[in-house]
Short mmCIF file of C-alpha atoms and ligand atoms in Angstrom, two decimals:
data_model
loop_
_atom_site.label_atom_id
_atom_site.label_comp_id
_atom_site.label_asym_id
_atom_site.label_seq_id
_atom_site.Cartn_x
_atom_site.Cartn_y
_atom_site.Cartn_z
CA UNK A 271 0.00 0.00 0.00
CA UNK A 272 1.00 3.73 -0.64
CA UNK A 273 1.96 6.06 2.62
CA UNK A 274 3.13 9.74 2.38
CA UNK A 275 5.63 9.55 5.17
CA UNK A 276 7.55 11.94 6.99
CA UNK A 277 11.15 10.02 7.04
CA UNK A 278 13.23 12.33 8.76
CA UNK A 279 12.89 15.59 10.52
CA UNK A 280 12.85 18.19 8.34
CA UNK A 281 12.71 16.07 5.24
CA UNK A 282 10.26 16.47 2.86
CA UNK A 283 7.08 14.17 2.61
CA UNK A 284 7.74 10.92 0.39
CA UNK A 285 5.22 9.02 -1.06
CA UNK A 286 6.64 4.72 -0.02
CA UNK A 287 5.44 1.86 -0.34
CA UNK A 288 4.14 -0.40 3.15
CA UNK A 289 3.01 -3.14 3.76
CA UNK A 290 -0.92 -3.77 4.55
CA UNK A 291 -0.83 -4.07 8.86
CA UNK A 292 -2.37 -6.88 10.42
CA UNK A 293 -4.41 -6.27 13.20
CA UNK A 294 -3.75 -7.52 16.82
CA UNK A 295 -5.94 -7.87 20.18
CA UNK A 296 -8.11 -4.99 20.26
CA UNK A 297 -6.79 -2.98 16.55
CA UNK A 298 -8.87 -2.61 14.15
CA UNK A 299 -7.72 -1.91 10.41
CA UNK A 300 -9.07 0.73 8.44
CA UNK A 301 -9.72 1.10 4.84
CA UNK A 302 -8.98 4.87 4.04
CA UNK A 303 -11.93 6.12 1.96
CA UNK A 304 -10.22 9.62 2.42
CA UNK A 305 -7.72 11.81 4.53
CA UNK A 306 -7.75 15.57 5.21
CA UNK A 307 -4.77 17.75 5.45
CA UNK A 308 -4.41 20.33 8.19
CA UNK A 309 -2.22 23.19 9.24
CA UNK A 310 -0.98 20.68 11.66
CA UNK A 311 0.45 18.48 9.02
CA UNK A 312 2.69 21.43 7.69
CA UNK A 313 3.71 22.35 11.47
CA UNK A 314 4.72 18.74 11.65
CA UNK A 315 6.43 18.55 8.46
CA UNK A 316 8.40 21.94 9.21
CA UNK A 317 9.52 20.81 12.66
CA UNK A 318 12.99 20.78 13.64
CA UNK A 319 14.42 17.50 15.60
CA UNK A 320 12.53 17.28 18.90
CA UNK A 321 10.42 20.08 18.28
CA UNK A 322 7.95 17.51 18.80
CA UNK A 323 7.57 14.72 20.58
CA UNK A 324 7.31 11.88 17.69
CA UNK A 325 10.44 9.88 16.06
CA UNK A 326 9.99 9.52 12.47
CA UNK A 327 9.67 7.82 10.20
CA UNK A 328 6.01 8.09 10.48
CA UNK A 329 2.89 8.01 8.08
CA UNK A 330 1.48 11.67 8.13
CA UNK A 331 -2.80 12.72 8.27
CA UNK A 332 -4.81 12.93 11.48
CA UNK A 333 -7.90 13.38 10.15
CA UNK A 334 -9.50 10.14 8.18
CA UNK A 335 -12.52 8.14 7.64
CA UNK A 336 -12.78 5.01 5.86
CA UNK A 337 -14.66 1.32 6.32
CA UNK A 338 -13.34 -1.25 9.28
CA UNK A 339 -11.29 -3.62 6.75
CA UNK A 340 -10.36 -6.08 9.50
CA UNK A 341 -10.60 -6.42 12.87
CA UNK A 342 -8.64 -8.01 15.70
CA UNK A 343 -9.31 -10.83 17.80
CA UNK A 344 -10.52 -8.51 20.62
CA UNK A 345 -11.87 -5.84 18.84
CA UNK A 346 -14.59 -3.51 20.23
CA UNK A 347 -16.76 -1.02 18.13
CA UNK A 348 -17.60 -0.91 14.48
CA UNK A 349 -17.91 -4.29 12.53
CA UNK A 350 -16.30 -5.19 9.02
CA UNK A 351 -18.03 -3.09 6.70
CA UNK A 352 -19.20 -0.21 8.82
CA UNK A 353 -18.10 3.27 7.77
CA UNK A 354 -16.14 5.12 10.70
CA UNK A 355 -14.44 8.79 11.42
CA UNK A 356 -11.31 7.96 13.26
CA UNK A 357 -11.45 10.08 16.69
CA UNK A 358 -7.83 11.51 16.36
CA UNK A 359 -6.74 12.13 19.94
CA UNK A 360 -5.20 8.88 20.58
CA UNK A 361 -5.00 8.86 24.63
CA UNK A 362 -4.08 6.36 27.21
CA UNK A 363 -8.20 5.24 27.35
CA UNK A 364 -7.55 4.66 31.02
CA UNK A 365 -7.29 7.84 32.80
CA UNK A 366 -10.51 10.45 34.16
CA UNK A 367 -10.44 12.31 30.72
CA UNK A 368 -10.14 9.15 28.98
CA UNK A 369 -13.07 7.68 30.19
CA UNK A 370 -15.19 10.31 29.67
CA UNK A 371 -14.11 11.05 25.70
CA UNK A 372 -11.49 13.57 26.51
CA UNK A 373 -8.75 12.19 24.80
CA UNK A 374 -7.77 15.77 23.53
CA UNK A 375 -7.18 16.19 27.35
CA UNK A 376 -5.33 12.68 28.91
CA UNK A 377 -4.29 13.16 32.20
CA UNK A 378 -1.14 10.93 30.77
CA UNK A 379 -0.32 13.07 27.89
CA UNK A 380 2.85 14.46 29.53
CA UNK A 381 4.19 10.54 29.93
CA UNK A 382 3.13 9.73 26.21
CA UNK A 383 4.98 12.91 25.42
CA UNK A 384 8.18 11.83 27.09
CA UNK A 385 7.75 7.98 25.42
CA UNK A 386 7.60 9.74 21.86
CA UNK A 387 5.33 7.18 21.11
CA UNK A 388 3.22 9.39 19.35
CA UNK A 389 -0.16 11.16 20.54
CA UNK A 390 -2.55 9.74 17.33
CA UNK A 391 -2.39 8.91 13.84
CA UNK A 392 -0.75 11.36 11.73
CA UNK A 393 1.20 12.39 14.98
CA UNK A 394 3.81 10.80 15.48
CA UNK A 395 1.84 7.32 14.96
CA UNK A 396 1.53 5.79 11.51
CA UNK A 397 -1.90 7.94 9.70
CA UNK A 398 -4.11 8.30 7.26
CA UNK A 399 -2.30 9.50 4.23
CA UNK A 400 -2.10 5.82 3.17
CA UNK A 401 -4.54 3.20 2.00
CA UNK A 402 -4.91 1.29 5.07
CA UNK A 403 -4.82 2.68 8.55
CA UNK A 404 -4.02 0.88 11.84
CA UNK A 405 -6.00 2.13 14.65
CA UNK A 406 -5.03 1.15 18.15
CA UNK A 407 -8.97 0.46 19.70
CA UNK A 408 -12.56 0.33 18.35
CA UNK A 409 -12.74 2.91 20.87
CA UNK A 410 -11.71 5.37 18.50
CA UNK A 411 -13.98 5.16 15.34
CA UNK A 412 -17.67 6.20 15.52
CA UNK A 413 -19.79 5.41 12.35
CA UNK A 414 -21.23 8.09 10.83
CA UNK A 415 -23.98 6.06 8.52
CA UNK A 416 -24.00 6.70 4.80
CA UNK A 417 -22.17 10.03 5.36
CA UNK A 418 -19.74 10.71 2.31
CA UNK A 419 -16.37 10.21 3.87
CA UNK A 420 -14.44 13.07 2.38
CA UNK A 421 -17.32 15.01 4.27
CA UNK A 422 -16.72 13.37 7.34
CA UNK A 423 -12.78 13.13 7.14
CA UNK A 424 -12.89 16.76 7.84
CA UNK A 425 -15.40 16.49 11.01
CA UNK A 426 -12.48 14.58 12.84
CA UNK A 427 -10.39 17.35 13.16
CA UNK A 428 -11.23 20.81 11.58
CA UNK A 429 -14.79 19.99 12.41
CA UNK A 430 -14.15 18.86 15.89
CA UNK A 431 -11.89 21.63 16.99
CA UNK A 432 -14.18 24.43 15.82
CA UNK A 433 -17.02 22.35 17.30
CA UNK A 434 -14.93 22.25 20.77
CA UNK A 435 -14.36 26.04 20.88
CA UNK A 436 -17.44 26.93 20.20
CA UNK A 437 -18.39 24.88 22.99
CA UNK A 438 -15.87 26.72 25.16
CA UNK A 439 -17.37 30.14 24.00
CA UNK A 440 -21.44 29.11 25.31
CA UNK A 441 -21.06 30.29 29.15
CA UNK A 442 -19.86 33.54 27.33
CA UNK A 443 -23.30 33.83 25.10
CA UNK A 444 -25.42 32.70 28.00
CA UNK A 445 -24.28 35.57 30.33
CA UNK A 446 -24.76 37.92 26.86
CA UNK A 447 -28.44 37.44 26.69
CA UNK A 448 -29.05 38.71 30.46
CA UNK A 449 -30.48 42.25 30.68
CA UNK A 450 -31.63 44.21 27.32
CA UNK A 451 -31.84 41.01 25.80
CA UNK A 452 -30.07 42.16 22.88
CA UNK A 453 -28.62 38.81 21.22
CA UNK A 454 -24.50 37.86 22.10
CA UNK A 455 -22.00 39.06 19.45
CA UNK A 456 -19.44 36.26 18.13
CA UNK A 457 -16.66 36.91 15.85
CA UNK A 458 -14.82 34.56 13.82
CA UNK A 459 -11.04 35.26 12.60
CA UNK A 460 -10.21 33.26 9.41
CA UNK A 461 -12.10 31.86 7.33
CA UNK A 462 -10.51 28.72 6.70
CA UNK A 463 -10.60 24.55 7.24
CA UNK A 464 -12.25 25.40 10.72
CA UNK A 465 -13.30 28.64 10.62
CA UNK A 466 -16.01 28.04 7.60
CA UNK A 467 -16.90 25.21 9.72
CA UNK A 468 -17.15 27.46 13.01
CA UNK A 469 -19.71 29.71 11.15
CA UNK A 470 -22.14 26.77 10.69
CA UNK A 471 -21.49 25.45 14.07
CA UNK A 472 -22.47 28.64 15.49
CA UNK A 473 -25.98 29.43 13.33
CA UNK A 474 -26.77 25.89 14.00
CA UNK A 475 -26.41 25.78 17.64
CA UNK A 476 -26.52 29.44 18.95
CA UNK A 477 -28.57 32.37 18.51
CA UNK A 478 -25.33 34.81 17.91
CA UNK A 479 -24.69 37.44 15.49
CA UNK A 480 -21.87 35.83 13.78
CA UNK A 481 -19.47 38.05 12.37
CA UNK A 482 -16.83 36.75 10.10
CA UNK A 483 -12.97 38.42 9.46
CA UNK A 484 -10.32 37.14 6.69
CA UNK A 485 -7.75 38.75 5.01
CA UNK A 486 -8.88 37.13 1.77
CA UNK A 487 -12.27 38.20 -0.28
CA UNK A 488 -12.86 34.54 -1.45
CA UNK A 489 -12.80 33.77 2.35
CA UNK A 490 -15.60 36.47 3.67
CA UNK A 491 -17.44 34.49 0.48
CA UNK A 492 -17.28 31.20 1.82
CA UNK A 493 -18.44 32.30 5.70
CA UNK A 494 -21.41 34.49 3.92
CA UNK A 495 -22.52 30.77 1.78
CA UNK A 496 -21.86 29.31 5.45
CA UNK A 497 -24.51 31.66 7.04
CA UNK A 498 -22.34 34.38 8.48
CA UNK A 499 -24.40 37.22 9.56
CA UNK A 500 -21.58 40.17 8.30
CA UNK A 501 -18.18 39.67 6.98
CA UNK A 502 -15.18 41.77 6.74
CA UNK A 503 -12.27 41.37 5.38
CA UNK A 504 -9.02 43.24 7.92
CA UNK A 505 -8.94 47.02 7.64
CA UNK A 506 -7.50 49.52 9.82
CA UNK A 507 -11.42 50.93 11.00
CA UNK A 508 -12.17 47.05 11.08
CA UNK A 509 -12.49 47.13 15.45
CA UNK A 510 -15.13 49.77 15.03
CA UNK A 511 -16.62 48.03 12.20
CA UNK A 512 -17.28 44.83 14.38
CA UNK A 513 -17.91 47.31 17.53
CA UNK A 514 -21.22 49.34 15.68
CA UNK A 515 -22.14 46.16 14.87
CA UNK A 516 -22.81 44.62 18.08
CA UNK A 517 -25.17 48.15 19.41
CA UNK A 518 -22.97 47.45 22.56
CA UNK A 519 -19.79 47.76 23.78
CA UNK A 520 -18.33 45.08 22.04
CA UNK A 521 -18.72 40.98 21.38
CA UNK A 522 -19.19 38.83 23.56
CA UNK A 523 -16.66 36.04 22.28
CA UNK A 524 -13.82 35.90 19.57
CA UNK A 525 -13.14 32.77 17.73
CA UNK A 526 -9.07 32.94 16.47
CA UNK A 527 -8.41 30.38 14.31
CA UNK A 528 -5.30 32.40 12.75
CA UNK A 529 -3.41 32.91 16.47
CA UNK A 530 -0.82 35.48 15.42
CA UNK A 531 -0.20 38.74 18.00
CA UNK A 532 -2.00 41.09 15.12
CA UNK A 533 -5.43 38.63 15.16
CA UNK A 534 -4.96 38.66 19.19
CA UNK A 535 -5.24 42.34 19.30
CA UNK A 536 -8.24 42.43 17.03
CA UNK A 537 -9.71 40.30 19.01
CA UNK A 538 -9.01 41.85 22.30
CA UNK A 539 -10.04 45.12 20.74
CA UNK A 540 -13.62 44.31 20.13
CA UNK A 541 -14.23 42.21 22.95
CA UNK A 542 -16.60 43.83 25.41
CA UNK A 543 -16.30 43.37 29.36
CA UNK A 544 -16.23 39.81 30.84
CA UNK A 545 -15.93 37.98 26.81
CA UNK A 546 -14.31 35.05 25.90
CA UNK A 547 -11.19 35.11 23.53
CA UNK A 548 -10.90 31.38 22.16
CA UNK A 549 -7.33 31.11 21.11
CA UNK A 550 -7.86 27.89 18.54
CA UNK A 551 -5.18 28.84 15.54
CA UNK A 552 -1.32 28.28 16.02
CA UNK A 553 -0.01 31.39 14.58
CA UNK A 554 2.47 31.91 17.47
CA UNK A 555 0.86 35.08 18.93
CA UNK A 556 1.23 36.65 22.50
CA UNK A 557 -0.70 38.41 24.48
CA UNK A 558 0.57 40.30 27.81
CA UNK A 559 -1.78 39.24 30.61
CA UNK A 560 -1.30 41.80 33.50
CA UNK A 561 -3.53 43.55 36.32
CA UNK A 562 -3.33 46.52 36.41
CA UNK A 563 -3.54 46.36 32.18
CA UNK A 564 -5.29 47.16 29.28
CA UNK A 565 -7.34 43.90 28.67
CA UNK A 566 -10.91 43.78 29.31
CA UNK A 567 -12.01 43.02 32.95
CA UNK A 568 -13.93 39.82 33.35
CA UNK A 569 -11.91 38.47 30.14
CA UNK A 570 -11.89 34.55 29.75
CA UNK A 571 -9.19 33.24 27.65
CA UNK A 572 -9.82 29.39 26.13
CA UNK A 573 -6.84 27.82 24.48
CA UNK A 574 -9.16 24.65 23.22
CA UNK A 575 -7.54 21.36 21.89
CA UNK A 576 -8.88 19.62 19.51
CA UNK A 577 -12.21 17.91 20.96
CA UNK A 578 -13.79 15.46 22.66
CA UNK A 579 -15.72 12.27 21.80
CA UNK A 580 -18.70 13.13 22.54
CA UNK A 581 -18.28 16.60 20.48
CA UNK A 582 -17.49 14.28 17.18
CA UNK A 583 -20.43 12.55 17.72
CA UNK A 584 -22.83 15.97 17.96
CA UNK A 585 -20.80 17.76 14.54
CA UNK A 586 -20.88 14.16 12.85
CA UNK A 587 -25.28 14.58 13.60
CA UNK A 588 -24.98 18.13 12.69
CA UNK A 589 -23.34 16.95 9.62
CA UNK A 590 -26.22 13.95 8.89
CA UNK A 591 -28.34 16.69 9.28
CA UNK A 592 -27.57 18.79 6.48
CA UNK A 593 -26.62 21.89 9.25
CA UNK A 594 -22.75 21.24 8.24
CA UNK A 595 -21.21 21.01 5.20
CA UNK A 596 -17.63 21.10 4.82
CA UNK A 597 -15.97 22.69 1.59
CA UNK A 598 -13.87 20.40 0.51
CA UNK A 599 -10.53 20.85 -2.50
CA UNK A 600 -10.10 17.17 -3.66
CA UNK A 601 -6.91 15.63 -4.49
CA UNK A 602 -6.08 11.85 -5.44
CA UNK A 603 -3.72 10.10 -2.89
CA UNK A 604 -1.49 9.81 -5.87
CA UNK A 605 -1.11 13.77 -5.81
CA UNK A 606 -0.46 14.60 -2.38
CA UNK A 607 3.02 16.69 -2.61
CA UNK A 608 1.00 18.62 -4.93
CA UNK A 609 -1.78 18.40 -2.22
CA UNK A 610 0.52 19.61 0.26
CA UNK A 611 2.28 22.21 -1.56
CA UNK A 612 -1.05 23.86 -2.37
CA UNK A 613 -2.27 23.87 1.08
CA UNK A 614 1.32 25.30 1.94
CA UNK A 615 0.78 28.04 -0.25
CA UNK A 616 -2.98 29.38 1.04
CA UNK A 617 -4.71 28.12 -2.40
CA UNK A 618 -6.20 26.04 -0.48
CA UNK A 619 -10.21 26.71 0.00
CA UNK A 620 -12.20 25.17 2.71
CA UNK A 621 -10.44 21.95 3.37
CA UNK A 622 -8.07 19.50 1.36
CA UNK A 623 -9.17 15.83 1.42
CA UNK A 624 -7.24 13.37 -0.10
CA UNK A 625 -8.86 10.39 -1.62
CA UNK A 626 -7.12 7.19 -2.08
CA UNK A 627 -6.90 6.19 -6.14
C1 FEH B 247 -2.94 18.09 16.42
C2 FEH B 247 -1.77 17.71 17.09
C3 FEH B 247 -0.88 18.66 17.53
C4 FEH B 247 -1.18 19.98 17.34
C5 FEH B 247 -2.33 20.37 16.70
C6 FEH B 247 -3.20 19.42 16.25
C7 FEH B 247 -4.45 19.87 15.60
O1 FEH B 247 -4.33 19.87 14.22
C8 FEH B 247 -5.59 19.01 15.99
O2 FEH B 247 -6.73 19.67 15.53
ZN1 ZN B 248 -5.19 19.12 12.58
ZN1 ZN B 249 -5.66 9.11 29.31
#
């Protein structure tokens, strides 16, 4: 079988050939139906030697779905057959957060970390850029029905983190509707993989004004298809743009899924008293948290992982539902450098999927 490995740190990605894995005791073998690509992969594939805690050589993609191929002796979960989203946090499935779905947040990470024996598929463990994927339990696939799989690849990762900070944003629009009952202010930075997602999330689950910022035209497109209820893209009166638009004194949550220090004082900047900034992209930004200082009082700040299992399971219904639809660039497996170098490059729109051919 084909796998777009990462062979060496700072090597490029190389398309080899491996052999088909056998599942043991509880693994269960995927068939790769398709296999996004996320700003996580690049991060990964730009890392310098123990940047990260993973030893290559390693099969890259973290966010697949596919149909159980084969399963081991004492397999749990989805039969032979079934189509699955592979849950992509890959924890210890012993600790308090394991038990309860958090993966994203094993009490054992720090351990794993130190073993380098990866933290999920794509990461450090063998992924989904291939045509058959090893996955450790049945505990980590969920079927997700006659869903098309390069529209539930994405849900496993670019789906699941927006659907996790949104999450982490709610106590933020409850507290907004108390008083005037004017409706809670939300606005969403980048209009990418997640962020077109977080717009959907957000008019299907919440009664906020979404308001959606990109540097990029084409992107305040895509979050106006996806529902958005004003978009913008960055310019310098964009803070009082946002602010007249909320007939307050700002929003009551920002979504970041960029992350550098220019999105984080946007952000800041619009937020009124006692909002939530959800920090959710990894553009390297800071922030200087001080009292006495200039941030809003009351701020919350969220740095969400990722997601939980029980979060996949409500965006994979949202999905079934017709209230999420990811847009999707395909590629052939066969074409994933090119995949790769496009995604590299921003010409990416929505999110790339790769489809084994
Ligand atoms: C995964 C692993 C490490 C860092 C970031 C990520 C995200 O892409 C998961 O959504
Ligand atoms: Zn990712
Ligand atoms: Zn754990």
């Amino acid at each position: 079988m084909r796998a777009v490995r990462l062979t060496h740190w700072g090597g490029p990605p190389v398309v080899t050939e491996a052999e088909r894995p056998a599942p043991r005791g509880e693994e269960v073998l995927v068939r790769v139906e398709a296999a996004g690509l996320c700003g996580s992969d690049l991060h990964v594939l730009a890392a310098k030697p123990d940047a990260l805690p993973y030893l290559p050589p390693f099969t890259l993609g973290h966010e697949v779905a596919g149909r159980v191929a084969e399963l081991g002796p004492d397999a749990i979960g989805p039969r032979t057959g079934e189509r699955v989203v592979v849950y992509g946090p890959w924890g210890c499935g012993r600790c308090g957060r394991c038990a309860a779905g958090a993966e994203n947040y094993c009490d054992r990470r720090a351990a794993r970390d130190e073993a380098r024996t990866g933290t999920g598929a794509g990461l450090g463990r063998d992924g989904g850029l291939t045509d058959f994927l090893l996955v450790p339990s049945g505990r980590l696939l969920l079927p997700v029905g006659d869903l098309d799989p390069t529209q539930a690849a994405p849900l496993s990762d670019a789906g699941l983190t927006s659907y996790h900070a949104v999450t982490g944003i709610r106590p933020a629009l409850a507290d907004a509707g108390v008083g005037v009952g004017v409706g809670a202010s939300v606005v969403v930075i980048g209009i990418g993989g997640l962020g077109h997602l977080a717009v959907q999330i957000l008019r299907a689950t919440a009664s906020a004004q979404v308001l959606a910022v990109d540097i990029r035209e084409e992107a305040i497109a895509l979050a106006d298809e996806c529902g958005a209820h004003f978009g913008t893209v960055v310019r310098a009166n964009t803070a009082d743009v946002l602010r007249k638009r909320t007939a307050r004194a700002g929003v009551d949550a920002v979504l970041d899924f960029v992350g550098t220090s220019a999105t984080l004082r946007l952000g800041l900047s619009v937020l009124r008293s006692g909002g939530v900034l959800s920090l959710v992209g990894s553009g390297g930004g800071e922030l200087t948290v001080r009292k006495p200082g200039a941030l809003p009082p009351g701020l919350r700040i969220s740095l969400p992982f990722w997601g939980t299992r029980p979060d996949l399971e409500q965006v994979v219904a949202l999905a079934r539902s017709g209230a999420v639809r990811v847009a999707t660039q395909r590629f052939p497996l066969s074409r994933a450098l090119e995949a790769i170098d496009t995604l590299r490059s921003g010409g990416v729109r929505g999110r790339a999927v790769l489809i084994p051919d």
